[in-house]
Amino acid sequence: MTRTIAEALAATPHAALEDIARAANATPLAVLAALPAGEVTALPGALMVEVLDAMAGWGEITLVVNTGPVILEAKAPLQGGTVAQGMYNFKGKPIGGHLRIEACACVAFVRRKLFGSETRSVQFYDTTGDCMFKVYLGRDASRQMLPAQIEAFDALESRLCEGVA
């Protein structure tokens, strides 16, 4: 039985957005748009390069790619990137790769509980409504989000919202 997005969110409010989307036969971007007020700020995908470059100074983060049957995580600082031939090319290690810039339709700043823990992440959605990848704030030895990263997240979100308004 397929649920509506609201029903799927109510049944598993702290599950991964991809899991909620599957339960509702919807895209993760549609689920993101249905999150309660205050949990998400959605911005144009054209900001992807600016956001990734800004996050290069944040220190260790967790980059997540969730395709359903595979959830890959990498914990390391982002090293920034270069733009060439329509791609954002990560520089450095261990996080590397190439992102087609025009494929990014939405950059979302997300604050929500995930499996019972408070999280903050920047999520990148493609033109089909699927999540390309997510960048979660790092945590200390006590599993608390890093205060400097929370400040950087809030400041970047605020600055970008002012520029879009």
PDB file of N, CA and C in Angstrom, residues 59-63 73-80 90-98:
ATOM      1  N   GLY A  59      36.205  21.940   7.898  1.00  0.00           N
ATOM      2  CA  GLY A  59      36.807  20.811   8.611  1.00  0.00           C
ATOM      3  C   GLY A  59      36.105  19.516   8.238  1.00  0.00           C
ATOM      4  N   GLU A  60      36.305  18.489   9.058  1.00  0.00           N
ATOM      5  CA  GLU A  60      35.768  17.166   8.728  1.00  0.00           C
ATOM      6  C   GLU A  60      34.241  17.150   8.720  1.00  0.00           C
ATOM      7  N   ILE A  61      33.696  16.662   7.632  1.00  0.00           N
ATOM      8  CA  ILE A  61      32.249  16.506   7.453  1.00  0.00           C
ATOM      9  C   ILE A  61      31.986  15.040   7.096  1.00  0.00           C
ATOM     10  N   THR A  62      30.726  14.684   6.949  1.00  0.00           N
ATOM     11  CA  THR A  62      30.369  13.361   6.445  1.00  0.00           C
ATOM     12  C   THR A  62      29.598  13.561   5.150  1.00  0.00           C
ATOM     13  N   LEU A  63      30.178  13.092   4.046  1.00  0.00           N
ATOM     14  CA  LEU A  63      29.516  13.150   2.755  1.00  0.00           C
ATOM     15  C   LEU A  63      28.785  11.831   2.552  1.00  0.00           C
ATOM     16  N   GLU A  73      29.397   6.599   2.758  1.00  0.00           N
ATOM     17  CA  GLU A  73      29.771   7.724   3.605  1.00  0.00           C
ATOM     18  C   GLU A  73      31.276   7.918   3.540  1.00  0.00           C
ATOM     19  N   ALA A  74      31.675   9.163   3.503  1.00  0.00           N
ATOM     20  CA  ALA A  74      33.094   9.516   3.588  1.00  0.00           C
ATOM     21  C   ALA A  74      33.220  10.629   4.613  1.00  0.00           C
ATOM     22  N   LYS A  75      34.115  10.429   5.571  1.00  0.00           N
ATOM     23  CA  LYS A  75      34.356  11.436   6.602  1.00  0.00           C
ATOM     24  C   LYS A  75      35.720  12.048   6.357  1.00  0.00           C
ATOM     25  N   ALA A  76      35.714  13.320   5.997  1.00  0.00           N
ATOM     26  CA  ALA A  76      36.948  14.042   5.692  1.00  0.00           C
ATOM     27  C   ALA A  76      36.586  15.491   5.418  1.00  0.00           C
ATOM     28  N   PRO A  77      37.564  16.368   5.435  1.00  0.00           N
ATOM     29  CA  PRO A  77      37.289  17.747   5.030  1.00  0.00           C
ATOM     30  C   PRO A  77      37.097  17.815   3.517  1.00  0.00           C
ATOM     31  N   LEU A  78      36.204  18.706   3.067  1.00  0.00           N
ATOM     32  CA  LEU A  78      36.133  19.006   1.640  1.00  0.00           C
ATOM     33  C   LEU A  78      37.308  19.916   1.311  1.00  0.00           C
ATOM     34  N   GLN A  79      37.903  19.716   0.160  1.00  0.00           N
ATOM     35  CA  GLN A  79      39.092  20.482  -0.225  1.00  0.00           C
ATOM     36  C   GLN A  79      38.781  21.551  -1.265  1.00  0.00           C
ATOM     37  N   GLY A  80      37.498  21.785  -1.518  1.00  0.00           N
ATOM     38  CA  GLY A  80      37.141  22.735  -2.560  1.00  0.00           C
ATOM     39  C   GLY A  80      37.220  22.071  -3.916  1.00  0.00           C
ATOM     40  N   PHE A  90      36.067  18.000  -7.516  1.00  0.00           N
ATOM     41  CA  PHE A  90      36.636  18.036  -6.175  1.00  0.00           C
ATOM     42  C   PHE A  90      38.151  17.882  -6.274  1.00  0.00           C
ATOM     43  N   LYS A  91      38.877  18.648  -5.475  1.00  0.00           N
ATOM     44  CA  LYS A  91      40.317  18.465  -5.397  1.00  0.00           C
ATOM     45  C   LYS A  91      40.641  17.898  -4.027  1.00  0.00           C
ATOM     46  N   GLY A  92      41.706  17.188  -3.935  1.00  0.00           N
ATOM     47  CA  GLY A  92      42.112  16.616  -2.664  1.00  0.00           C
ATOM     48  C   GLY A  92      41.647  15.185  -2.497  1.00  0.00           C
ATOM     49  N   LYS A  93      41.978  14.644  -1.344  1.00  0.00           N
ATOM     50  CA  LYS A  93      41.611  13.271  -0.996  1.00  0.00           C
ATOM     51  C   LYS A  93      41.138  13.280   0.447  1.00  0.00           C
ATOM     52  N   PRO A  94      40.348  12.351   0.885  1.00  0.00           N
ATOM     53  CA  PRO A  94      39.868  11.182   0.166  1.00  0.00           C
ATOM     54  C   PRO A  94      38.602  11.435  -0.641  1.00  0.00           C
ATOM     55  N   ILE A  95      38.006  12.624  -0.516  1.00  0.00           N
ATOM     56  CA  ILE A  95      36.780  12.895  -1.264  1.00  0.00           C
ATOM     57  C   ILE A  95      37.157  13.479  -2.617  1.00  0.00           C
ATOM     58  N   GLY A  96      36.823  12.764  -3.656  1.00  0.00           N
ATOM     59  CA  GLY A  96      37.102  13.207  -5.014  1.00  0.00           C
ATOM     60  C   GLY A  96      35.906  12.913  -5.885  1.00  0.00           C
ATOM     61  N   GLY A  97      35.911  13.448  -7.071  1.00  0.00           N
ATOM     62  CA  GLY A  97      34.846  13.171  -8.021  1.00  0.00           C
ATOM     63  C   GLY A  97      34.492  14.402  -8.822  1.00  0.00           C
ATOM     64  N   HIS A  98      33.495  14.237  -9.676  1.00  0.00           N
ATOM     65  CA  HIS A  98      33.098  15.268 -10.612  1.00  0.00           C
ATOM     66  C   HIS A  98      31.576  15.387 -10.591  1.00  0.00           C
TER      67      HIS A  98
END
